[in-house]
XYZ file of C-alpha atoms in Angstrom:
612
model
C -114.719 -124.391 74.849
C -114.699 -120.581 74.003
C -114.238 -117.995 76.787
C -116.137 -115.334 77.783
C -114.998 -111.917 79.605
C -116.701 -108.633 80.354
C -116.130 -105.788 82.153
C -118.296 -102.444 83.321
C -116.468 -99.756 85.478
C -114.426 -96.866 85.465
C -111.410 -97.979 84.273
C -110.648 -98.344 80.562
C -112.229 -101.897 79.561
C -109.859 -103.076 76.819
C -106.807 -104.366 79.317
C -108.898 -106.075 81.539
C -110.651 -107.723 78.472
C -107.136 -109.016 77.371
C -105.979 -109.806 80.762
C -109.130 -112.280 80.988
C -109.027 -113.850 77.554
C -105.485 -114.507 77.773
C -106.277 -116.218 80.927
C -109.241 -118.165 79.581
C -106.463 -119.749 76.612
C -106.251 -122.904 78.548
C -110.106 -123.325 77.402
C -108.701 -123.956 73.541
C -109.703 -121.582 71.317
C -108.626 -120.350 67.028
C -109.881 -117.068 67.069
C -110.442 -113.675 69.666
C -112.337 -110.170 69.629
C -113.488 -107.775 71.629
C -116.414 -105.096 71.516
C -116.492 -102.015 73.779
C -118.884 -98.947 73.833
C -117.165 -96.034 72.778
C -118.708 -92.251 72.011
C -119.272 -93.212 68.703
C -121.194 -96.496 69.282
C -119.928 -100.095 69.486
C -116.590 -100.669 68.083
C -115.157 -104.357 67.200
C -112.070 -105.619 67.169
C -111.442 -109.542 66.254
C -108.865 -111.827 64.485
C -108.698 -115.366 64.065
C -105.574 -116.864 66.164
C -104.116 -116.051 69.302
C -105.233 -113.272 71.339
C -101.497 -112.277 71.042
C -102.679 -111.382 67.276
C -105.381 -109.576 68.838
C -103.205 -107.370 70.546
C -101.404 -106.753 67.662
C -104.239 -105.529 65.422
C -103.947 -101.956 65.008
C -107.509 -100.680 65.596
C -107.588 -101.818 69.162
C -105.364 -99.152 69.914
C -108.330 -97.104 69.476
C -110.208 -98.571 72.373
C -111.095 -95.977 74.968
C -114.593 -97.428 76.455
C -115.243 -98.571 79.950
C -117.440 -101.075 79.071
C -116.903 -103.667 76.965
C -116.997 -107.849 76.315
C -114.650 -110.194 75.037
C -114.674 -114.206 73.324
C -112.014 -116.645 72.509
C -113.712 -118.889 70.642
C -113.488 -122.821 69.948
C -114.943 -123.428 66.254
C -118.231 -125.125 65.742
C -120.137 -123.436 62.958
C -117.552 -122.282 60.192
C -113.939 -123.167 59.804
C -111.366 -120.267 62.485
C -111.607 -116.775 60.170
C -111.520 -113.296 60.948
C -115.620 -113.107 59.852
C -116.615 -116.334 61.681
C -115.275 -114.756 65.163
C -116.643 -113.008 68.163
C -118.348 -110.605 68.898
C -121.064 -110.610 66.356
C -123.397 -107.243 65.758
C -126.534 -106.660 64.521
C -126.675 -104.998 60.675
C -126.846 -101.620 62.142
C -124.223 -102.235 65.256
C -126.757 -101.291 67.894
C -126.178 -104.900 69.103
C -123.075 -106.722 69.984
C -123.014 -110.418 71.391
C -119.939 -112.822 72.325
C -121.996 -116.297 72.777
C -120.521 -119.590 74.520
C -122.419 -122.523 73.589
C -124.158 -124.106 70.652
C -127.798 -122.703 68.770
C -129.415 -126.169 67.713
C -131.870 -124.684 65.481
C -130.046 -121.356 64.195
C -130.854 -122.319 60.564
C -134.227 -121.684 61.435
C -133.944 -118.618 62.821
C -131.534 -117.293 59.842
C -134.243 -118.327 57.396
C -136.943 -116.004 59.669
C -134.951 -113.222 59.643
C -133.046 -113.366 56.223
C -137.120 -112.904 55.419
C -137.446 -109.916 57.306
C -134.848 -107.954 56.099
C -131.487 -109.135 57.761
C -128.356 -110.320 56.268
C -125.306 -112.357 57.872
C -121.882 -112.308 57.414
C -120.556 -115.468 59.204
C -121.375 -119.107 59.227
C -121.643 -119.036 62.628
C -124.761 -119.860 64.760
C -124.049 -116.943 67.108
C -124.707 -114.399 64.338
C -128.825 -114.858 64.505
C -128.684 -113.648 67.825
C -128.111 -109.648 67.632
C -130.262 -109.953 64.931
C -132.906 -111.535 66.653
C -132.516 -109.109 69.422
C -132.265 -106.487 67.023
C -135.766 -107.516 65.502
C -137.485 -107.775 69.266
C -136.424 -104.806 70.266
C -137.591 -102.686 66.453
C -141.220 -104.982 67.037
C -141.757 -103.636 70.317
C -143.902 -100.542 70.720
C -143.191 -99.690 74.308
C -140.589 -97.053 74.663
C -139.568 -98.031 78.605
C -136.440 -98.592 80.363
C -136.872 -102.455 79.751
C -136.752 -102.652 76.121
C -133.695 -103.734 75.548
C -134.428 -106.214 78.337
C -137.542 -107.982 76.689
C -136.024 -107.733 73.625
C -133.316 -109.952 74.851
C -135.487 -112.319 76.750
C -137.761 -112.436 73.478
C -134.911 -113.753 71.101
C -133.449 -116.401 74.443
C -137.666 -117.482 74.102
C -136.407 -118.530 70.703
C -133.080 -120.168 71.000
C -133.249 -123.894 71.243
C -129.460 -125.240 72.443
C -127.116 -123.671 75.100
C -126.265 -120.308 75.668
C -124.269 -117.795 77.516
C -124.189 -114.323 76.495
C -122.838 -111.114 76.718
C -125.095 -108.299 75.545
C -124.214 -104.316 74.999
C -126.614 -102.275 72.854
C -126.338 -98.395 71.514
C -129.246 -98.361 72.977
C -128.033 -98.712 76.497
C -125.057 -97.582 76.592
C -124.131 -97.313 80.173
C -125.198 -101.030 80.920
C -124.644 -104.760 79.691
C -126.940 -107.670 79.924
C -125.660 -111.013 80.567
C -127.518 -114.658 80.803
C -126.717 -117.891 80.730
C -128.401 -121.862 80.013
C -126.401 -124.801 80.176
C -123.374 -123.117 79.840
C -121.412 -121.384 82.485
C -120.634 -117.722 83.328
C -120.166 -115.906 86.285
C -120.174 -112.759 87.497
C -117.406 -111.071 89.679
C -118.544 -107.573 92.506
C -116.254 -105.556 93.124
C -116.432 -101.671 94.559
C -118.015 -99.811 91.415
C -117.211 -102.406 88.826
C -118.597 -106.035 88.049
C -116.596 -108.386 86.032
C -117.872 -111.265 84.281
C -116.068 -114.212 82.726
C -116.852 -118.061 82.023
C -114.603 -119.219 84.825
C -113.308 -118.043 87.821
C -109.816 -117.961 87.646
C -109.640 -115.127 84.826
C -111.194 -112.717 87.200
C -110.054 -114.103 90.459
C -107.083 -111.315 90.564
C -110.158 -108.830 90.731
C -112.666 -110.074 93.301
C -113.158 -113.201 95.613
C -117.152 -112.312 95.070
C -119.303 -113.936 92.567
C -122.983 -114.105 92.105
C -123.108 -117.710 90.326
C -126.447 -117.564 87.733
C -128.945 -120.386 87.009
C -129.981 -120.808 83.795
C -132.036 -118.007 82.451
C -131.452 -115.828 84.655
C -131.069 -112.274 83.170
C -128.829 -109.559 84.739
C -128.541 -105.932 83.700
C -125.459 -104.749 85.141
C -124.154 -101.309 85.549
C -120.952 -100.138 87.124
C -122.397 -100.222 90.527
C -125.073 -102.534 90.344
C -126.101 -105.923 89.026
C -130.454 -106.544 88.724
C -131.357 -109.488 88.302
C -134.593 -110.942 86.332
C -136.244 -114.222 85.708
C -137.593 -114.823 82.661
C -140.953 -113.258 83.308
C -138.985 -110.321 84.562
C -139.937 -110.458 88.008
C -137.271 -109.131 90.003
C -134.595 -111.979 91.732
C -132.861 -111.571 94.832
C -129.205 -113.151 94.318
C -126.826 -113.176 96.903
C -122.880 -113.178 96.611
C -120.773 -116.260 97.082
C -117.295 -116.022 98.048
C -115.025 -118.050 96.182
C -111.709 -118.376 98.598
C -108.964 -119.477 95.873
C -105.977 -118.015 96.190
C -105.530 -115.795 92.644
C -101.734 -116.681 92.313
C -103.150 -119.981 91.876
C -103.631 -119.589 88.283
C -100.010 -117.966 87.549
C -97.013 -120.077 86.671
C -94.939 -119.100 89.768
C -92.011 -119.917 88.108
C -92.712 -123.406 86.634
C -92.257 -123.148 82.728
C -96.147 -124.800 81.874
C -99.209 -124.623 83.753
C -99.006 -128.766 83.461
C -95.527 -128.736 84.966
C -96.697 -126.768 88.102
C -100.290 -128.951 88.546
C -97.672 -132.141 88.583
C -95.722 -130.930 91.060
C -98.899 -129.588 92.983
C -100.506 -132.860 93.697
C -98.830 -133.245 96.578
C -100.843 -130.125 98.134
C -103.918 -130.950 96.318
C -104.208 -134.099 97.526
C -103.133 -132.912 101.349
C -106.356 -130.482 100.862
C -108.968 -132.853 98.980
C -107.924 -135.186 102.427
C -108.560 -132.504 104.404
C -110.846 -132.957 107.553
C -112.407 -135.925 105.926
C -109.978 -138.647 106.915
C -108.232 -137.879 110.557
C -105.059 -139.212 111.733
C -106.861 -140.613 113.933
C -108.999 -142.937 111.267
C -112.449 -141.352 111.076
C -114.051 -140.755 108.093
C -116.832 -138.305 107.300
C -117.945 -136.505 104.204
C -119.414 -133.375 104.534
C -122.797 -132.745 103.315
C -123.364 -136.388 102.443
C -126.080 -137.738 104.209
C -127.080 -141.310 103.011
C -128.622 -143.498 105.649
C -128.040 -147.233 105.791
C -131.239 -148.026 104.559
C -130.591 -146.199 101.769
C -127.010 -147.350 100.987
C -128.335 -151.037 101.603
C -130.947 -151.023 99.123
C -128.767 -149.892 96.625
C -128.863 -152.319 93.316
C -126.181 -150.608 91.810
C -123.941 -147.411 91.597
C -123.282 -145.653 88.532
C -120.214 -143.568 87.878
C -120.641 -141.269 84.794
C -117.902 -139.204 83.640
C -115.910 -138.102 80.432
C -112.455 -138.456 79.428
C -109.929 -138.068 82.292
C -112.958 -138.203 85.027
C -113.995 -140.792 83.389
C -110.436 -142.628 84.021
C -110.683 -142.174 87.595
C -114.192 -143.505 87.879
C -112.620 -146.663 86.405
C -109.630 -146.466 88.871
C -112.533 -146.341 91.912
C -114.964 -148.993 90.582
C -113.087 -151.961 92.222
C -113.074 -150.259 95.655
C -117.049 -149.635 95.525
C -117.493 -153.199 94.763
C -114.685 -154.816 97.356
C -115.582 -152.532 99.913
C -118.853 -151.433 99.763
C -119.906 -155.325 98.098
C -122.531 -153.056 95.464
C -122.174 -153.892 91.688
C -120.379 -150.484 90.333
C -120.721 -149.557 86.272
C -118.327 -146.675 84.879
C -119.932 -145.362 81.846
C -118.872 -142.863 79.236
C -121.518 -139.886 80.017
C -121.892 -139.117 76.240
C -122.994 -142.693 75.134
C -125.142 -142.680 78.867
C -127.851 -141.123 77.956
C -128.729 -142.959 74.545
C -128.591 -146.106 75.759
C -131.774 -146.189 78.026
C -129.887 -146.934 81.259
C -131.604 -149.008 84.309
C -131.606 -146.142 86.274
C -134.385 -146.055 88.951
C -134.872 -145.066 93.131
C -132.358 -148.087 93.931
C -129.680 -146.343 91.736
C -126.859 -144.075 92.914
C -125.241 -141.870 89.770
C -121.782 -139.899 90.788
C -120.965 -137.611 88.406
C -117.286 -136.423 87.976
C -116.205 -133.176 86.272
C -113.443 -131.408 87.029
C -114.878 -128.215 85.551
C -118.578 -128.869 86.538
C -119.676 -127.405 83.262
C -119.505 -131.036 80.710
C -122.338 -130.923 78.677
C -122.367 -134.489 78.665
C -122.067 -135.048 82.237
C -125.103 -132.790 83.148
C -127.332 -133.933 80.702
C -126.865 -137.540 81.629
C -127.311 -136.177 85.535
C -130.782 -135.118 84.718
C -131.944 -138.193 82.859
C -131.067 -139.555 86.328
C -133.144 -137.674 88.428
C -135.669 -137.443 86.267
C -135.588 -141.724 86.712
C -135.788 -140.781 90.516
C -132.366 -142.087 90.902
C -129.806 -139.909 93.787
C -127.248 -138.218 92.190
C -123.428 -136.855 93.556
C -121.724 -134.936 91.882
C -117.623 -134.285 92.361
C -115.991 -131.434 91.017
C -113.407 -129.176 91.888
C -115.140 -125.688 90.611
C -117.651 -124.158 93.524
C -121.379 -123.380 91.978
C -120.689 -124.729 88.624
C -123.484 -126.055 86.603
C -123.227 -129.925 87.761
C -122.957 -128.976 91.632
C -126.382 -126.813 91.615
C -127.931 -129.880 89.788
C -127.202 -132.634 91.927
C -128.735 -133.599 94.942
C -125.251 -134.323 97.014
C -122.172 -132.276 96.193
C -118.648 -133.199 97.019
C -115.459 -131.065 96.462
C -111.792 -131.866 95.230
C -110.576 -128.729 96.327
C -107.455 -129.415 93.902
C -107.222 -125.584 93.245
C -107.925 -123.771 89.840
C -106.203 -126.174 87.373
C -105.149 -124.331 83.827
C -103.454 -126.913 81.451
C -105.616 -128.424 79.463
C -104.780 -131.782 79.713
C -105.617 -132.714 83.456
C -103.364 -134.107 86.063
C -104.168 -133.178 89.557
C -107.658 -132.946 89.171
C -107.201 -136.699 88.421
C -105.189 -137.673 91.311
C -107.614 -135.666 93.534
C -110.944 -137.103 92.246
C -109.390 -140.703 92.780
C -108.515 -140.375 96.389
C -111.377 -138.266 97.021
C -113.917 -140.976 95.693
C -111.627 -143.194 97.688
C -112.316 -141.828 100.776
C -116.484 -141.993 99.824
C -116.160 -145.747 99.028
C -114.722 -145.965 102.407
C -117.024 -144.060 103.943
C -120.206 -145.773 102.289
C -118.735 -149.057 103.692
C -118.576 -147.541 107.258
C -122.124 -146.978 106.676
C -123.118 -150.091 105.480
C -121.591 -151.489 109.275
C -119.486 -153.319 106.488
C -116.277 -154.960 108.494
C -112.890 -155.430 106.572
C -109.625 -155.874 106.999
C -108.488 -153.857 104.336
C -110.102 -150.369 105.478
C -107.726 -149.686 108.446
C -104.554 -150.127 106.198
C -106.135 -148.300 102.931
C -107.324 -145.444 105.682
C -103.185 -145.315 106.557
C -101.970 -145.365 102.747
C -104.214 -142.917 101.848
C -102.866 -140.097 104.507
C -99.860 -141.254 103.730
C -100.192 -140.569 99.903
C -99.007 -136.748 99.770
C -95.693 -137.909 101.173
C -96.001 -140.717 98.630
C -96.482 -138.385 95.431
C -92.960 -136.186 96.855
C -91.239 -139.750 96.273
C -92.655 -140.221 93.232
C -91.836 -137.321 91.397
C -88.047 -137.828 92.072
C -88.943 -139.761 89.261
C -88.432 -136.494 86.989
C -85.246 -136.727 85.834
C -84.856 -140.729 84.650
C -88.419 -140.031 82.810
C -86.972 -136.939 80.508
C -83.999 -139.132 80.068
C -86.021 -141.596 78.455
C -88.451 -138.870 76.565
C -85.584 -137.944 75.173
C -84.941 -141.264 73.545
C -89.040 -141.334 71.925
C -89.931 -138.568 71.149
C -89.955 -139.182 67.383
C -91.953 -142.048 67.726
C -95.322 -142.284 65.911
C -97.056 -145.042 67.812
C -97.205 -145.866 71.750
C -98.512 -149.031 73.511
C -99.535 -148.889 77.694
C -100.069 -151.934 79.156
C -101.946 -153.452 82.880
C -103.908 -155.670 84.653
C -106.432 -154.880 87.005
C -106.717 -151.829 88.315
C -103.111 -151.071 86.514
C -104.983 -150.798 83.226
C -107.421 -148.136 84.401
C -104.351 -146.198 85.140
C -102.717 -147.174 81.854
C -105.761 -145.577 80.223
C -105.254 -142.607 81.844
C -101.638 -142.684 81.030
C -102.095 -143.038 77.198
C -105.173 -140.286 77.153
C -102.008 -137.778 78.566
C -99.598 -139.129 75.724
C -102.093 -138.409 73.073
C -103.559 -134.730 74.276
C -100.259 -133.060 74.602
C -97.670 -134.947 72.120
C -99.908 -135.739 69.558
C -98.469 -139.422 69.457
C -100.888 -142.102 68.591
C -101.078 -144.298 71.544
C -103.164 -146.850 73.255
C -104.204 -148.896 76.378
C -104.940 -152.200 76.912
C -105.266 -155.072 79.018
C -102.180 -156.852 79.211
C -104.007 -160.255 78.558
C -105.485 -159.054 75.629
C -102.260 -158.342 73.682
C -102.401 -161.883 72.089
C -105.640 -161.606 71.153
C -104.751 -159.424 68.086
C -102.660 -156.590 69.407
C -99.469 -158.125 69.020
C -99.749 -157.654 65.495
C -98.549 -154.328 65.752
C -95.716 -154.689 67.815
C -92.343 -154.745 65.550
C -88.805 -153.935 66.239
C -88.122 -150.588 67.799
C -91.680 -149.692 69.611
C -92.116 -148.454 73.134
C -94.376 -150.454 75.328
C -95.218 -149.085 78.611
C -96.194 -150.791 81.317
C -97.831 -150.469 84.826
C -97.298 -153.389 87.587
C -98.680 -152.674 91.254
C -100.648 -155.446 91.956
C -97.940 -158.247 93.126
C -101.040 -160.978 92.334
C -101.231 -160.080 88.498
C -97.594 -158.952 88.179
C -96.439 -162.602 86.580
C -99.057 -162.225 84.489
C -98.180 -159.186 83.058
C -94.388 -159.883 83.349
C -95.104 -162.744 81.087
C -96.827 -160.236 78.552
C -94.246 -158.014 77.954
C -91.340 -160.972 77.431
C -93.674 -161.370 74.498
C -93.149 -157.865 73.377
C -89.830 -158.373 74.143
C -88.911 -160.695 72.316
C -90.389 -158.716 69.152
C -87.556 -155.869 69.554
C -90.057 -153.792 71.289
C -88.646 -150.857 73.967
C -90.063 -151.024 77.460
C -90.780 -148.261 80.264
C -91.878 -150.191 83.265
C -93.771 -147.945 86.419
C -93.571 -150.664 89.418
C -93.565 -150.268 93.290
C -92.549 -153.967 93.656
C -88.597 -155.704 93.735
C -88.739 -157.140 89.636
C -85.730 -159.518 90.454
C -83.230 -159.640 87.133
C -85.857 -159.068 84.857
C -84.859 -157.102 81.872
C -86.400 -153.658 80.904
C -85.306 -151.296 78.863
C -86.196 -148.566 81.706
C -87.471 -149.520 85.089
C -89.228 -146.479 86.895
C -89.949 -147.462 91.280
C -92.691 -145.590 92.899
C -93.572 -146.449 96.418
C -95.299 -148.883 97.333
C -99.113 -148.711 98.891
C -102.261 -150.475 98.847
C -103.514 -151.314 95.590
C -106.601 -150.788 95.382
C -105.004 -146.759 95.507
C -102.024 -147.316 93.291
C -103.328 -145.241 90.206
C -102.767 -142.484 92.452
C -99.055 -142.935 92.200
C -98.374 -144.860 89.413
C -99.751 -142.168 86.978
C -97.000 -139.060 88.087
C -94.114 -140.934 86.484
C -96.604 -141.121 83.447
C -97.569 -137.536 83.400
C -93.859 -136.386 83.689
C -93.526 -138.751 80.392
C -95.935 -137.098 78.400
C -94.781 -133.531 79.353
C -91.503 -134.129 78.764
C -92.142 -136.183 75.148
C -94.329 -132.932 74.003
C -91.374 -130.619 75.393
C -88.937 -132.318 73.152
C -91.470 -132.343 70.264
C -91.773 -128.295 71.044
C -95.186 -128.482 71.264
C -97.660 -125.924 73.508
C -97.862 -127.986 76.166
C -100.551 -125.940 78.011
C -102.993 -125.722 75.114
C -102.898 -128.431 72.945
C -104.681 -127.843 69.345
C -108.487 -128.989 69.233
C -108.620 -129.778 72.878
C -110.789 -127.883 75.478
C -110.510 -127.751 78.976
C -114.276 -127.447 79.634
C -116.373 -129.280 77.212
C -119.875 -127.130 77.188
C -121.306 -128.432 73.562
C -122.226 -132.402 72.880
């Protein structure tokens, strides 16, 4: 939700500014603008829509500075408009601000200083912060190099909510002043210049060296130099973290969508999230994961708290905590989490998943956790993000940047990485089964596995091709089939805009059915050969209705009759989401690329969800 870019150097600010939003337009966004410091003060450009209508806005022509920030933003206070978007300036333009996050009590603060003399322009909450800056900075008698600086940290003493922000003043022209709280941004050294952005990947082609900030941190950055300041301004030593992702990671590389080339990367993402951690040679270990067997044993329960897709593959994971590990395992939505007063206590585990490892959601219901004195993991796939500083245990996909909004191999990777810990708890636990030598083999075996599986490619568009016009979509499994099925249907709906839904196959007759008539598509999942009957028996019923079926299987179905019958390979099943969801991936890709819809950034949706 919104992106942030800046940039201070030598070189002329305004490309680099556009480079890095229109890398940041995976994030979802309805309007762009950028502010740079030029001779004559602070000049703004912004436009509500693409940042392609940006471009094409005839003052930014006239953008010469070297210093300068940028915004895409996601609408929260006031409908997309020209007025409504970043940056926002102070009445006199000695302050300009592009803002991430949300300000909880900005009415407040409008009130205070519509009473002192200031008037706004936007209904956005971003808006009272120049002006709050602006009235710090005319309040404070002290004429030093630090005024801007407390003025700054004054009006952040006043902001209740989440912020990240990007700060250039008339005042100090030849620096910028970032900071950040519960939202992310980062800052990229290079020689002479620093680069800042709200995620990696839109600065990667610049520098591999970030100083990642905590919240309320306060840098002043120049060209050649980045200070950085608590919030009693007492000087912070930061040191640079080198983020080694390779920056053609987040181009195309020939694929026509970002989605289309994550599909097809799983293979390699799931090779690397392996990695050392599971040998040929069968033995497990997790790096900096320490949990005794005295811990691990007196363990009441393990929590798995996620949102959306994440939240999809804690589901897919549950049953192997519980068969292998033999601990009760709950999968809960992390925005409902919180509210509910969880039993969360010292004999609690909480895993956080978030792909980004910026979900508002997700790190809010991590510290109610440890604030319960529960432990907490966190997996992610983004190094230093927000949920990973938090935690007390940190374990990485290393999928690779992933762009498209809608997620795909950050899925795959956070299953069989989260895999690999239930196996590894058990080995701690001195648990004995039969099952972990064979589920160790299927799960090296899995990149191979995912090749296979995307042969699927062509018979999936075939039948895309035959949908697409549809208006509603049903997914149905048992078991651990259903989790997938979710996960399936949540794809369908981001990206095609089709109404679809998931459900248990057993619970079709229980009031479903109803909405089954002649001509619907019913997809299924079947892996588990134990529930497959079952769920064979389920769709006759639709069937027999006139409903369509897509069937995803790795088993032999015998002369049963399906409209489309899709084989992946067959492994154990306690894994089988892993495979099972590609065919279903390719079918929502393919269904919004006959629709001619933007697959990469589908309207409303955000890639990383930073406001509740």
């Amino acid at each position: 939700m919104c992106g942030i870019v800046g940039y201070i150097g030598n070189k002329k600010a305004k490309p680099i500014l556009i480079n890095g939003l229109l890398r940041l337009e995976y994030r979802g966004y309805d309007s762009a603008g950028v502010a740079t410091v030029e001779k004559n003060g602070i000049n703004v450009v912004k436009t509500k829509g693409r940042v392609a209508a940006l471009e094409s806005v005839e003052a930014i022509d006239s953008l010469e500075g070297s210093i300068g920030i940028a915004h895409t933003r996601w609408a929260t206070h006031g409908k997309p408009s020209d007025e409504n978007s970043h940056p926002h300036t102070d009445k006199n333009k000695n302050f300009a601000v592009v803002h991430n996050g949300v300000i909880e009590n900005y009415n407040e603060l409008r009130e205070f200083l519509g009473k002192n003399g200031y008037t706004f322009y936007s209904q956005t909450d971003t808006e009272v912060v120049p002006n709050l800056i602006d009235y710090y900075y005319n309040n404070d008698s002290i004429n030093d190099d630090k005024k801007v600086l407390r003025a700054v940290v004054s009006a952040c003493n006043d902001l209740h909510g989440s912020f990240a922000l990007e700060i250039i003043s008339t005042y100090l022209p030849e620096k910028m002043i970032v900071v950040r709280k519960d939202s992310p941004l980062v800052i990229g050294k290079a020689n002479g210049e620093n680069y800042i952005s709200s995620d990696i990947p839109a600065i990667l082609s610049y520098t591999k060296d970030f100083y990642l900030l905590e919240d309320l941190e306060y840098v002043v950055l120049s060209r050649d130099s980045a200070e950085f300041y608590d919030e009693n301004l007492k000087p912070i030593n930061k040191q640079v973290v080198n983020i080694d992702w390779n920056a053609s990671a987040a181009e195309k590389d020939g694929y026509d969508d970002f989605m289309l080339k994550e599909i097809f990367e799983q293979p390699k993402s799931i090779r690397e999230t392996i990695g050392s951690r599971l040998t040929q040679d069968g033995i497990c270990s997790i790096e900096n994961l320490e949990l005794s067997k005295e811990y691990l044993s007196s363990l009441n329960k393990i929590y798995i708290v996620a949102c959306g897709t994440a939240m999809h593959a804690g589901l897919a994971v549950k049953p192997l905590f519980e068969k292998l590990c033999h601990i009760q395992t709950e999968v809960d939505i992390a925005s409902e989490f919180r509210y509910r007063d969880p039993l969360i206590d010292e004999k609690s585990l909480v895993i956080f998943i978030s792909q980004s490892g910026e979900t508002a959601d997700t790190i809010a219901a991590l510290k109610l956790s440890k604030s319960k004195g529960a432990k907490t993991l966190a997996i992610s796939n983004v190094i230093g993000s927000s949920i990973t500083r938090e935690a007390d245990y940190t374990v990485y996909t290393h999928a690779g940047p992933e762009i498209a909004v809608a997620s795909t191999k950050a899925y795959t990777s956070q299953v069989v990485l989260m895999s690999i810990v239930a196996i590894y708890f058990a080995e701690i636990l001195g648990i004995k089964s039969d099952l972990i030598p064979e589920l160790k083999k299927d799960i090296l075996a899995l990149p191979a596995k995912v090749e296979t599986a995307l042969k699927t490619a062509d018979s999936i568009k075939t039948f895309a091709k035959k949908v697409y016009t549809e208006k509603d979509v049903f997914f149905l499994g048992r078991g651990i089939d259903y989790a997938a099925v979710m996960e399936a249907s949540l794809k369908l709906k981001e990206i095609s805009y089709i109404h679809s839904e998931a459900y248990a196959a057993g619970e079709l007759k229980h009031g479903t059915i109803a909405l089954i008539e002649k001509g619907i598509t019913v997809v299924s999942i079947m892996t588990d050969s134990s529930l497959t009957p079952k769920t064979i028996s389920n769709l006759q019923e639709v069937i027999t209705r006139g409903a369509k079926t897509l069937v995803v299987t790795n088993q032999d179905l015998g002369d049963k009759v399906f409209d489309n019958l899709i084989k992946i390979p067959e492994t154990s099943p306690l894994i089988s989401p892993i495979l099972s969801v590609i065919p279903l991936q390719l079918f929502a890709y393919y269904i919004s690329k006959e629709k001619g819809l933007d697959v990469d950034k589908p309207r409303n949706l955000a890639k990383s969800v930073t406001v509740e």
